[in-house]
Amino acid sequence: MITLTLDENLLPSDRGRFLMAQQVTAGRRYLRAFVSGFFVAVPVTVTFLDRLAYVARVEGASMQPFLNPEGESKCDVVLLNRWSVRNYQVQRGDIVSVVSPRNPKQKIIKRVIGLEGDFIRTLGYKNRFVRIPDGHFWIEGDHHGHSLDSNSFGPVSVGLLHGRASYIIWPPNRWQRIRASLPLDRGPLDNEED
Amino acid sequence: MLRRMLGKTLGFVGYTIQYGCIAHCAFEYIGEFVVCSGPSMEPTIVNHDVVFSERMSRHLCRIEKGDIVIAKSPFDPNMNICKRVIGMEGDKICTSAPSDLFKTHTYVPKGHVWLEGDNLKNSSDSRSYGPVPYALIRGRVCLKVINRNFSFFIFAKLDKPVWFKSLLHGFELWSSACA
């Protein structure tokens, strides 16, 4: 009765070939796993970032004191909710990120002051009072004078809306939900005043 | 039994999510088929033509003068418009009709494009609502797939016409005015 294991039966050169073949199949399996994982992970991530939520760093002083209160040294990180703006529905007072109408590669983060149909008293725009046309809104930074906003380029088309900032997630001591709040002296004029 | 049902359901949900995400990426970054309606692009694109609009050149900022683009309407973000790009930022555009004696001009501001339909008599475009922000462009129309009769497929490549509206390339003027 002779029982030989495979290894004992092989010549040294055969054994090397066998090991190599094993490595090739293992490598192929890894490659297949990588490709299938790649085809799952990348579209899911891209869709998540495009449709649901997006994390962005806030740069610049235009939203002080609410965002970036310490100046340039520390940048806040906000969570942009993209699902809630899928139908372009925003409220007055929301903080939104918008593709800059001046530079399509840049996104700006501002506060919504007026929606379509509102009358707005402007701060340094060419007209003193403006009626927001259909499909547009009026956005301003909280830090007047240090912000490139609707006061320089006029009402912005709602189609440029990118996301609504819903949480400050960094720094951790200022972790909070962002609620819609209009600055006291800003906002649409009442209809009676017109 | 229950466990197997649960596993099957989870697998189905997972595949649905995966293919949904792949479809989203394809529509968002490669292109989509669009049915055009309305007379504003006649005779290039007539009512009910199906065209293919590719998204990549918009993401790479490679839209050029003469391209036909699909853009969100600036006054209703849920509506799309199909027009031809007549001028890029900094270009000088003639806004008066060809028959007018006194010509009026305007400059396209930074980050905007000037869109006009090919059917100038029956098109509401930048001549009525002014320049449109570049970021509202959704894609560039590159193929006409089905013609009006639905009788046969034509894959007509929509090239840029040589008959651009005579425009003055005011970019040097624009940059010197900015400096």
mmCIF file of C-alpha atoms in Angstrom:
data_model
loop_
_atom_site.group_PDB
_atom_site.id
_atom_site.type_symbol
_atom_site.label_atom_id
_atom_site.label_comp_id
_atom_site.label_asym_id
_atom_site.label_seq_id
_atom_site.Cartn_x
_atom_site.Cartn_y
_atom_site.Cartn_z
ATOM 1 C CA MET A 1 0.000 0.000 0.000
ATOM 2 C CA ILE A 2 1.703 3.158 -1.156
ATOM 3 C CA THR A 3 0.255 6.595 -0.519
ATOM 4 C CA LEU A 4 2.114 9.478 -1.932
ATOM 5 C CA THR A 5 1.230 13.045 -1.291
ATOM 6 C CA LEU A 6 1.296 15.306 -4.270
ATOM 7 C CA ASP A 7 4.391 17.138 -3.118
ATOM 8 C CA GLU A 8 6.441 14.057 -2.697
ATOM 9 C CA ASN A 9 5.420 12.874 -6.087
ATOM 10 C CA LEU A 10 6.529 15.982 -7.906
ATOM 11 C CA LEU A 11 9.926 16.671 -9.262
ATOM 12 C CA PRO A 12 11.413 19.945 -7.999
ATOM 13 C CA SER A 13 10.787 21.704 -11.331
ATOM 14 C CA ASP A 14 7.206 20.474 -11.415
ATOM 15 C CA ARG A 15 6.652 21.717 -7.913
ATOM 16 C CA GLY A 16 7.814 25.171 -8.904
ATOM 17 C CA ARG A 17 5.454 25.177 -11.845
ATOM 18 C CA PHE A 18 2.603 24.045 -9.619
ATOM 19 C CA LEU A 19 3.281 26.830 -7.120
ATOM 20 C CA MET A 20 3.449 29.375 -9.906
ATOM 21 C CA ALA A 21 0.143 28.209 -11.315
ATOM 22 C CA GLN A 22 -1.334 28.531 -7.843
ATOM 23 C CA GLN A 23 0.006 32.074 -7.591
ATOM 24 C CA VAL A 24 -1.441 33.000 -10.965
ATOM 25 C CA THR A 25 -4.905 31.783 -9.999
ATOM 26 C CA ALA A 26 -4.648 33.598 -6.682
ATOM 27 C CA GLY A 27 -3.571 36.753 -8.450
ATOM 28 C CA ARG A 28 -6.430 36.431 -10.887
ATOM 29 C CA ARG A 29 -8.845 35.994 -8.030
ATOM 30 C CA TYR A 30 -7.502 39.093 -6.300
ATOM 31 C CA LEU A 31 -7.764 41.064 -9.522
ATOM 32 C CA ARG A 32 -11.336 39.961 -10.013
ATOM 33 C CA ALA A 33 -12.234 40.862 -6.445
ATOM 34 C CA PHE A 34 -10.554 44.231 -6.852
ATOM 35 C CA VAL A 35 -12.368 45.010 -10.114
ATOM 36 C CA SER A 36 -15.770 43.985 -8.798
ATOM 37 C CA GLY A 37 -15.177 45.941 -5.589
ATOM 38 C CA PHE A 38 -14.059 48.911 -7.648
ATOM 39 C CA PHE A 39 -17.224 48.798 -9.728
ATOM 40 C CA VAL A 40 -19.305 48.794 -6.579
ATOM 41 C CA ALA A 41 -17.407 51.281 -4.453
ATOM 42 C CA VAL A 42 -16.720 54.062 -6.943
ATOM 43 C CA PRO A 43 -20.259 54.501 -8.344
ATOM 44 C CA VAL A 44 -21.787 54.186 -4.895
ATOM 45 C CA THR A 45 -19.430 56.812 -3.486
ATOM 46 C CA VAL A 46 -19.911 59.179 -6.400
ATOM 47 C CA THR A 47 -23.674 58.842 -6.245
ATOM 48 C CA PHE A 48 -23.672 59.341 -2.489
ATOM 49 C CA LEU A 49 -21.632 62.530 -2.815
ATOM 50 C CA ASP A 50 -23.754 63.771 -5.714
ATOM 51 C CA ARG A 51 -27.177 62.987 -4.343
ATOM 52 C CA LEU A 52 -27.154 62.719 -0.568
ATOM 53 C CA ALA A 53 -24.443 64.569 1.290
ATOM 54 C CA TYR A 54 -21.101 66.192 0.756
ATOM 55 C CA VAL A 55 -18.453 67.395 3.183
ATOM 56 C CA ALA A 56 -16.776 70.681 2.399
ATOM 57 C CA ARG A 57 -14.241 72.972 3.999
ATOM 58 C CA VAL A 58 -15.204 76.607 4.327
ATOM 59 C CA GLU A 59 -12.538 79.060 3.287
ATOM 60 C CA GLY A 60 -12.559 82.796 3.612
ATOM 61 C CA ALA A 61 -14.119 85.342 5.884
ATOM 62 C CA SER A 62 -17.401 85.969 4.087
ATOM 63 C CA MET A 63 -19.608 84.093 6.580
ATOM 64 C CA GLN A 64 -18.022 85.401 9.812
ATOM 65 C CA PRO A 65 -18.964 85.256 12.633
ATOM 66 C CA PHE A 66 -21.112 82.173 12.030
ATOM 67 C CA LEU A 67 -18.529 80.163 10.096
ATOM 68 C CA ASN A 68 -14.758 80.548 10.457
ATOM 69 C CA PRO A 69 -15.008 82.813 13.551
ATOM 70 C CA GLU A 70 -11.273 82.592 14.222
ATOM 71 C CA GLY A 71 -10.189 83.851 10.836
ATOM 72 C CA GLU A 72 -7.851 82.136 8.459
ATOM 73 C CA SER A 73 -6.086 79.993 11.039
ATOM 74 C CA LYS A 74 -8.860 77.417 11.327
ATOM 75 C CA CYS A 75 -11.223 76.347 8.593
ATOM 76 C CA ASP A 76 -14.644 74.997 9.475
ATOM 77 C CA VAL A 77 -15.924 71.835 7.875
ATOM 78 C CA VAL A 78 -19.627 71.657 7.068
ATOM 79 C CA LEU A 79 -21.890 68.877 5.918
ATOM 80 C CA LEU A 80 -23.779 69.865 2.778
ATOM 81 C CA ASN A 81 -27.135 68.188 2.438
ATOM 82 C CA ARG A 82 -27.750 67.623 -1.254
ATOM 83 C CA TRP A 83 -30.861 65.510 -0.932
ATOM 84 C CA SER A 84 -32.959 68.329 0.540
ATOM 85 C CA VAL A 85 -32.224 70.626 -2.402
ATOM 86 C CA ARG A 86 -33.028 68.086 -5.118
ATOM 87 C CA ASN A 87 -36.208 70.033 -5.942
ATOM 88 C CA TYR A 88 -34.493 73.391 -5.451
ATOM 89 C CA GLN A 89 -36.549 74.115 -2.339
ATOM 90 C CA VAL A 90 -34.826 76.436 0.130
ATOM 91 C CA GLN A 91 -36.030 78.719 2.890
ATOM 92 C CA ARG A 92 -35.007 82.250 3.711
ATOM 93 C CA GLY A 93 -32.158 82.131 6.201
ATOM 94 C CA ASP A 94 -30.722 78.802 5.047
ATOM 95 C CA ILE A 95 -27.002 78.630 4.453
ATOM 96 C CA VAL A 96 -26.482 77.210 0.977
ATOM 97 C CA SER A 97 -23.558 76.454 -1.286
ATOM 98 C CA VAL A 98 -23.918 77.742 -4.807
ATOM 99 C CA VAL A 99 -21.749 77.460 -7.893
ATOM 100 C CA SER A 100 -20.317 80.914 -8.353
ATOM 101 C CA PRO A 101 -21.902 82.639 -11.348
ATOM 102 C CA ARG A 102 -18.586 84.359 -12.013
ATOM 103 C CA ASN A 103 -16.443 81.229 -11.979
ATOM 104 C CA PRO A 104 -18.086 77.855 -12.643
ATOM 105 C CA LYS A 105 -15.212 75.961 -11.019
ATOM 106 C CA GLN A 106 -15.730 77.671 -7.676
ATOM 107 C CA LYS A 107 -18.441 77.138 -5.096
ATOM 108 C CA ILE A 108 -19.466 79.819 -2.642
ATOM 109 C CA ILE A 109 -21.312 79.451 0.646
ATOM 110 C CA LYS A 110 -23.815 82.175 1.540
ATOM 111 C CA ARG A 111 -27.080 82.799 3.333
ATOM 112 C CA VAL A 112 -30.360 82.990 1.424
ATOM 113 C CA ILE A 113 -31.935 86.398 2.067
ATOM 114 C CA GLY A 114 -34.785 86.480 -0.405
ATOM 115 C CA LEU A 115 -36.647 84.073 -2.668
ATOM 116 C CA GLU A 116 -38.372 84.715 -5.978
ATOM 117 C CA GLY A 117 -40.873 87.535 -5.889
ATOM 118 C CA ASP A 118 -39.410 89.206 -2.778
ATOM 119 C CA PHE A 119 -38.427 92.843 -2.595
ATOM 120 C CA ILE A 120 -34.936 93.289 -1.218
ATOM 121 C CA ARG A 121 -33.169 96.417 0.004
ATOM 122 C CA THR A 122 -29.686 95.956 -1.404
ATOM 123 C CA LEU A 123 -26.340 96.954 0.068
ATOM 124 C CA GLY A 124 -24.312 98.539 -2.668
ATOM 125 C CA TYR A 125 -25.923 96.924 -5.723
ATOM 126 C CA LYS A 126 -26.646 99.130 -8.719
ATOM 127 C CA ASN A 127 -30.335 99.402 -7.785
ATOM 128 C CA ARG A 128 -31.359 100.289 -4.249
ATOM 129 C CA PHE A 129 -34.399 98.010 -4.280
ATOM 130 C CA VAL A 130 -34.658 94.837 -6.287
ATOM 131 C CA ARG A 131 -37.517 92.480 -7.025
ATOM 132 C CA ILE A 132 -36.160 88.959 -7.308
ATOM 133 C CA PRO A 133 -37.172 87.466 -10.676
ATOM 134 C CA ASP A 134 -38.703 84.001 -11.033
ATOM 135 C CA GLY A 135 -36.320 81.123 -10.475
ATOM 136 C CA HIS A 136 -33.752 83.262 -8.690
ATOM 137 C CA PHE A 137 -32.779 84.016 -5.104
ATOM 138 C CA TRP A 138 -30.768 86.638 -3.274
ATOM 139 C CA ILE A 139 -27.758 85.416 -1.309
ATOM 140 C CA GLU A 140 -25.476 87.367 1.004
ATOM 141 C CA GLY A 141 -22.556 86.605 3.253
ATOM 142 C CA ASP A 142 -22.968 87.432 6.927
ATOM 143 C CA HIS A 143 -19.835 89.549 6.867
ATOM 144 C CA HIS A 144 -21.032 92.557 4.886
ATOM 145 C CA GLY A 145 -18.336 94.265 2.900
ATOM 146 C CA HIS A 146 -16.032 91.231 2.916
ATOM 147 C CA SER A 147 -18.230 89.017 0.826
ATOM 148 C CA LEU A 148 -18.674 88.585 -2.896
ATOM 149 C CA ASP A 149 -22.409 87.962 -3.067
ATOM 150 C CA SER A 150 -25.627 89.074 -4.717
ATOM 151 C CA ASN A 151 -24.751 92.675 -3.875
ATOM 152 C CA SER A 152 -22.067 92.469 -6.539
ATOM 153 C CA PHE A 153 -23.539 90.063 -9.092
ATOM 154 C CA GLY A 154 -27.265 90.398 -8.557
ATOM 155 C CA PRO A 155 -29.884 87.682 -8.042
ATOM 156 C CA VAL A 156 -28.621 84.157 -8.618
ATOM 157 C CA SER A 157 -30.429 81.473 -10.585
ATOM 158 C CA VAL A 158 -31.747 78.636 -8.418
ATOM 159 C CA GLY A 159 -30.292 76.142 -10.896
ATOM 160 C CA LEU A 160 -26.831 76.948 -9.550
ATOM 161 C CA LEU A 161 -27.779 75.613 -6.112
ATOM 162 C CA HIS A 162 -25.360 72.929 -4.954
ATOM 163 C CA GLY A 163 -26.299 72.012 -1.396
ATOM 164 C CA ARG A 164 -27.659 73.234 1.921
ATOM 165 C CA ALA A 165 -25.253 73.383 4.862
ATOM 166 C CA SER A 166 -26.959 71.413 7.624
ATOM 167 C CA TYR A 167 -24.238 70.670 10.200
ATOM 168 C CA ILE A 168 -20.950 72.135 11.318
ATOM 169 C CA ILE A 169 -18.841 69.027 11.887
ATOM 170 C CA TRP A 170 -15.427 70.522 12.579
ATOM 171 C CA PRO A 171 -14.122 71.837 14.984
ATOM 172 C CA PRO A 172 -15.845 69.416 17.392
ATOM 173 C CA ASN A 173 -16.549 72.002 20.093
ATOM 174 C CA ARG A 174 -18.782 73.889 17.678
ATOM 175 C CA TRP A 175 -20.607 70.788 16.421
ATOM 176 C CA GLN A 176 -24.150 71.963 15.810
ATOM 177 C CA ARG A 177 -27.086 71.733 13.537
ATOM 178 C CA ILE A 178 -27.458 74.788 11.332
ATOM 179 C CA ARG A 179 -30.935 76.298 11.554
ATOM 180 C CA ALA A 180 -32.424 78.803 9.173
ATOM 181 C CA SER A 181 -32.113 82.269 10.694
ATOM 182 C CA LEU A 182 -32.186 85.607 8.995
ATOM 183 C CA PRO A 183 -29.994 88.452 10.231
ATOM 184 C CA LEU A 184 -32.091 90.980 12.141
ATOM 185 C CA ASP A 185 -31.881 93.857 9.739
ATOM 186 C CA ARG A 186 -31.952 91.795 6.548
ATOM 187 C CA GLY A 187 -34.767 90.062 4.789
ATOM 188 C CA PRO A 188 -37.512 90.781 2.313
ATOM 189 C CA LEU A 189 -39.485 93.977 2.725
ATOM 190 C CA ASP A 190 -43.105 93.601 3.715
ATOM 191 C CA ASN A 191 -45.576 94.156 0.976
ATOM 192 C CA GLU A 192 -47.211 97.048 2.862
ATOM 193 C CA GLU A 193 -44.017 99.063 2.716
ATOM 194 C CA ASP A 194 -43.978 98.995 -1.055
ATOM 195 C CA MET B 1 -36.483 29.773 5.260
ATOM 196 C CA LEU B 2 -36.888 33.246 6.696
ATOM 197 C CA ARG B 3 -33.144 33.723 6.674
ATOM 198 C CA ARG B 4 -32.965 32.741 3.051
ATOM 199 C CA MET B 5 -35.754 35.166 2.152
ATOM 200 C CA LEU B 6 -33.946 37.920 4.039
ATOM 201 C CA GLY B 7 -30.681 37.133 2.303
ATOM 202 C CA LYS B 8 -32.335 37.201 -1.099
ATOM 203 C CA THR B 9 -34.063 40.508 -0.346
ATOM 204 C CA LEU B 10 -30.826 42.059 0.865
ATOM 205 C CA GLY B 11 -29.014 40.814 -2.217
ATOM 206 C CA PHE B 12 -31.719 42.273 -4.452
ATOM 207 C CA VAL B 13 -31.579 45.625 -2.656
ATOM 208 C CA GLY B 14 -27.793 45.648 -2.933
ATOM 209 C CA TYR B 15 -27.877 44.958 -6.665
ATOM 210 C CA THR B 16 -30.545 47.616 -7.140
ATOM 211 C CA ILE B 17 -28.437 50.185 -5.326
ATOM 212 C CA GLN B 18 -25.328 49.188 -7.235
ATOM 213 C CA TYR B 19 -26.940 49.422 -10.659
ATOM 214 C CA GLY B 20 -28.757 52.597 -9.688
ATOM 215 C CA CYS B 21 -25.451 54.155 -8.761
ATOM 216 C CA ILE B 22 -23.823 52.986 -11.988
ATOM 217 C CA ALA B 23 -26.749 54.431 -13.949
ATOM 218 C CA HIS B 24 -26.435 57.733 -12.069
ATOM 219 C CA CYS B 25 -22.719 57.923 -12.847
ATOM 220 C CA ALA B 26 -23.349 57.121 -16.504
ATOM 221 C CA PHE B 27 -26.040 59.789 -16.837
ATOM 222 C CA GLU B 28 -24.038 62.298 -14.848
ATOM 223 C CA TYR B 29 -20.581 61.871 -16.343
ATOM 224 C CA ILE B 30 -20.964 60.183 -19.735
ATOM 225 C CA GLY B 31 -24.191 61.321 -21.315
ATOM 226 C CA GLU B 32 -27.898 60.860 -21.762
ATOM 227 C CA PHE B 33 -30.533 60.703 -24.444
ATOM 228 C CA VAL B 34 -32.846 63.688 -24.596
ATOM 229 C CA VAL B 35 -36.089 64.176 -26.498
ATOM 230 C CA CYS B 36 -36.213 67.727 -27.766
ATOM 231 C CA SER B 37 -39.481 69.554 -28.165
ATOM 232 C CA GLY B 38 -40.244 72.987 -29.467
ATOM 233 C CA PRO B 39 -39.345 74.913 -32.578
ATOM 234 C CA SER B 40 -36.433 76.996 -31.320
ATOM 235 C CA MET B 41 -33.607 74.916 -32.841
ATOM 236 C CA GLU B 42 -35.143 74.314 -36.269
ATOM 237 C CA PRO B 43 -33.846 73.342 -38.787
ATOM 238 C CA THR B 44 -30.957 71.639 -36.967
ATOM 239 C CA ILE B 45 -33.140 69.839 -34.448
ATOM 240 C CA VAL B 46 -36.863 69.575 -35.088
ATOM 241 C CA ASN B 47 -39.642 68.723 -32.673
ATOM 242 C CA HIS B 48 -39.418 65.237 -31.075
ATOM 243 C CA ASP B 49 -35.885 64.557 -32.234
ATOM 244 C CA VAL B 50 -33.881 62.341 -29.913
ATOM 245 C CA VAL B 51 -30.364 63.593 -29.352
ATOM 246 C CA PHE B 52 -27.469 62.346 -27.273
ATOM 247 C CA SER B 53 -25.883 64.899 -24.966
ATOM 248 C CA GLU B 54 -22.489 64.123 -23.529
ATOM 249 C CA ARG B 55 -21.523 65.499 -20.136
ATOM 250 C CA MET B 56 -17.756 65.254 -20.120
ATOM 251 C CA SER B 57 -16.919 68.417 -22.042
ATOM 252 C CA ARG B 58 -19.022 70.410 -19.596
ATOM 253 C CA HIS B 59 -17.156 68.992 -16.598
ATOM 254 C CA LEU B 60 -13.828 69.653 -18.308
ATOM 255 C CA CYS B 61 -14.936 73.175 -19.328
ATOM 256 C CA ARG B 62 -14.440 72.349 -23.015
ATOM 257 C CA ILE B 63 -17.652 73.928 -24.296
ATOM 258 C CA GLU B 64 -16.820 76.083 -27.296
ATOM 259 C CA LYS B 65 -18.553 78.626 -29.442
ATOM 260 C CA GLY B 66 -20.890 76.929 -31.897
ATOM 261 C CA ASP B 67 -21.671 73.920 -29.713
ATOM 262 C CA ILE B 68 -25.305 73.013 -29.189
ATOM 263 C CA VAL B 69 -25.873 72.639 -25.461
ATOM 264 C CA ILE B 70 -28.647 71.559 -23.142
ATOM 265 C CA ALA B 71 -28.913 73.901 -20.180
ATOM 266 C CA LYS B 72 -31.208 74.452 -17.259
ATOM 267 C CA SER B 73 -33.521 77.347 -17.858
ATOM 268 C CA PRO B 74 -32.379 80.260 -15.662
ATOM 269 C CA PHE B 75 -35.978 80.979 -14.666
ATOM 270 C CA ASP B 76 -37.131 77.437 -13.964
ATOM 271 C CA PRO B 77 -34.427 74.975 -12.876
ATOM 272 C CA ASN B 78 -36.688 72.008 -13.614
ATOM 273 C CA MET B 79 -36.943 72.923 -17.290
ATOM 274 C CA ASN B 80 -34.204 72.386 -19.827
ATOM 275 C CA ILE B 81 -33.456 74.412 -22.910
ATOM 276 C CA CYS B 82 -31.523 73.391 -26.007
ATOM 277 C CA LYS B 83 -29.630 76.236 -27.665
ATOM 278 C CA ARG B 84 -26.457 77.047 -29.500
ATOM 279 C CA VAL B 85 -23.554 78.796 -27.743
ATOM 280 C CA ILE B 86 -22.972 82.030 -29.602
ATOM 281 C CA GLY B 87 -20.492 83.714 -27.292
ATOM 282 C CA MET B 88 -18.254 82.823 -24.379
ATOM 283 C CA GLU B 89 -17.215 85.099 -21.541
ATOM 284 C CA GLY B 90 -15.707 88.359 -22.693
ATOM 285 C CA ASP B 91 -17.134 88.195 -26.224
ATOM 286 C CA LYS B 92 -18.901 91.146 -27.779
ATOM 287 C CA ILE B 93 -22.377 90.223 -28.973
ATOM 288 C CA CYS B 94 -24.535 92.116 -31.405
ATOM 289 C CA THR B 95 -27.969 92.331 -29.802
ATOM 290 C CA SER B 96 -29.840 94.277 -32.470
ATOM 291 C CA ALA B 97 -31.679 92.731 -35.400
ATOM 292 C CA PRO B 98 -29.816 92.625 -38.725
ATOM 293 C CA SER B 99 -32.210 95.192 -40.188
ATOM 294 C CA ASP B 100 -31.646 97.773 -37.471
ATOM 295 C CA LEU B 101 -29.721 100.817 -38.525
ATOM 296 C CA PHE B 102 -28.070 101.411 -35.173
ATOM 297 C CA LYS B 103 -26.308 98.361 -33.838
ATOM 298 C CA THR B 104 -26.253 97.686 -30.133
ATOM 299 C CA HIS B 105 -23.636 95.524 -28.482
ATOM 300 C CA THR B 106 -23.174 93.890 -25.160
ATOM 301 C CA TYR B 107 -20.343 92.007 -23.512
ATOM 302 C CA VAL B 108 -20.832 88.545 -22.044
ATOM 303 C CA PRO B 109 -19.798 88.782 -18.354
ATOM 304 C CA LYS B 110 -17.311 86.483 -16.704
ATOM 305 C CA GLY B 111 -18.442 82.904 -16.179
ATOM 306 C CA HIS B 112 -21.425 83.268 -18.519
ATOM 307 C CA VAL B 113 -22.306 82.186 -22.051
ATOM 308 C CA TRP B 114 -24.604 83.661 -24.663
ATOM 309 C CA LEU B 115 -27.169 81.156 -25.962
ATOM 310 C CA GLU B 116 -29.369 81.548 -29.023
ATOM 311 C CA GLY B 117 -31.666 79.205 -30.885
ATOM 312 C CA ASP B 118 -31.059 78.511 -34.559
ATOM 313 C CA ASN B 119 -34.610 79.581 -35.329
ATOM 314 C CA LEU B 120 -34.079 83.240 -34.548
ATOM 315 C CA LYS B 121 -37.680 84.226 -35.224
ATOM 316 C CA ASN B 122 -39.164 81.733 -32.784
ATOM 317 C CA SER B 123 -36.833 81.315 -29.869
ATOM 318 C CA SER B 124 -36.655 82.812 -26.429
ATOM 319 C CA ASP B 125 -33.000 82.884 -25.542
ATOM 320 C CA SER B 126 -30.257 85.185 -24.317
ATOM 321 C CA ARG B 127 -31.628 87.974 -26.489
ATOM 322 C CA SER B 128 -34.605 88.180 -24.124
ATOM 323 C CA TYR B 129 -33.109 87.105 -20.784
ATOM 324 C CA GLY B 130 -29.447 87.934 -21.125
ATOM 325 C CA PRO B 131 -26.355 85.803 -20.622
ATOM 326 C CA VAL B 132 -26.667 82.460 -18.844
ATOM 327 C CA PRO B 133 -24.225 81.211 -16.161
ATOM 328 C CA TYR B 134 -21.893 78.528 -17.480
ATOM 329 C CA ALA B 135 -22.729 76.184 -14.617
ATOM 330 C CA LEU B 136 -26.320 75.880 -15.845
ATOM 331 C CA ILE B 137 -25.103 73.997 -18.919
ATOM 332 C CA ARG B 138 -25.859 70.296 -18.520
ATOM 333 C CA GLY B 139 -24.298 68.790 -21.601
ATOM 334 C CA ARG B 140 -23.208 69.212 -25.192
ATOM 335 C CA VAL B 141 -25.396 67.711 -27.891
ATOM 336 C CA CYS B 142 -23.141 65.597 -30.101
ATOM 337 C CA LEU B 143 -25.397 63.116 -31.933
ATOM 338 C CA LYS B 144 -28.861 63.178 -33.404
ATOM 339 C CA VAL B 145 -30.146 59.656 -33.013
ATOM 340 C CA ILE B 146 -33.686 59.443 -34.377
ATOM 341 C CA ASN B 147 -35.310 61.807 -36.814
ATOM 342 C CA ARG B 148 -38.858 63.002 -36.797
ATOM 343 C CA ASN B 149 -40.529 60.131 -38.618
ATOM 344 C CA PHE B 150 -39.047 57.459 -36.351
ATOM 345 C CA SER B 151 -38.639 55.509 -39.544
ATOM 346 C CA PHE B 152 -34.901 55.067 -39.450
ATOM 347 C CA PHE B 153 -31.982 55.849 -37.269
ATOM 348 C CA ILE B 154 -29.561 58.483 -38.326
ATOM 349 C CA PHE B 155 -26.402 59.129 -36.462
ATOM 350 C CA ALA B 156 -25.736 62.613 -37.624
ATOM 351 C CA LYS B 157 -22.870 64.357 -35.975
ATOM 352 C CA LEU B 158 -23.831 67.915 -35.188
ATOM 353 C CA ASP B 159 -20.857 69.952 -36.236
ATOM 354 C CA LYS B 160 -20.246 73.567 -35.689
ATOM 355 C CA PRO B 161 -21.532 75.673 -38.540
ATOM 356 C CA VAL B 162 -19.148 77.988 -40.290
ATOM 357 C CA TRP B 163 -21.704 80.762 -40.367
ATOM 358 C CA PHE B 164 -21.228 82.088 -36.869
ATOM 359 C CA LYS B 165 -22.999 85.278 -36.197
ATOM 360 C CA SER B 166 -20.407 87.887 -36.945
ATOM 361 C CA LEU B 167 -18.969 88.595 -33.573
ATOM 362 C CA LEU B 168 -16.048 90.592 -32.504
ATOM 363 C CA HIS B 169 -13.599 88.773 -30.338
ATOM 364 C CA GLY B 170 -13.513 91.266 -27.551
ATOM 365 C CA PHE B 171 -11.458 89.230 -25.157
ATOM 366 C CA GLU B 172 -8.474 91.560 -25.290
ATOM 367 C CA LEU B 173 -10.803 94.474 -24.726
ATOM 368 C CA TRP B 174 -12.379 92.632 -21.823
ATOM 369 C CA SER B 175 -9.121 91.742 -20.137
ATOM 370 C CA SER B 176 -7.749 95.234 -20.549
ATOM 371 C CA ALA B 177 -10.953 96.655 -19.094
ATOM 372 C CA CYS B 178 -10.575 94.356 -16.098
ATOM 373 C CA ALA B 179 -6.933 95.155 -15.462
#
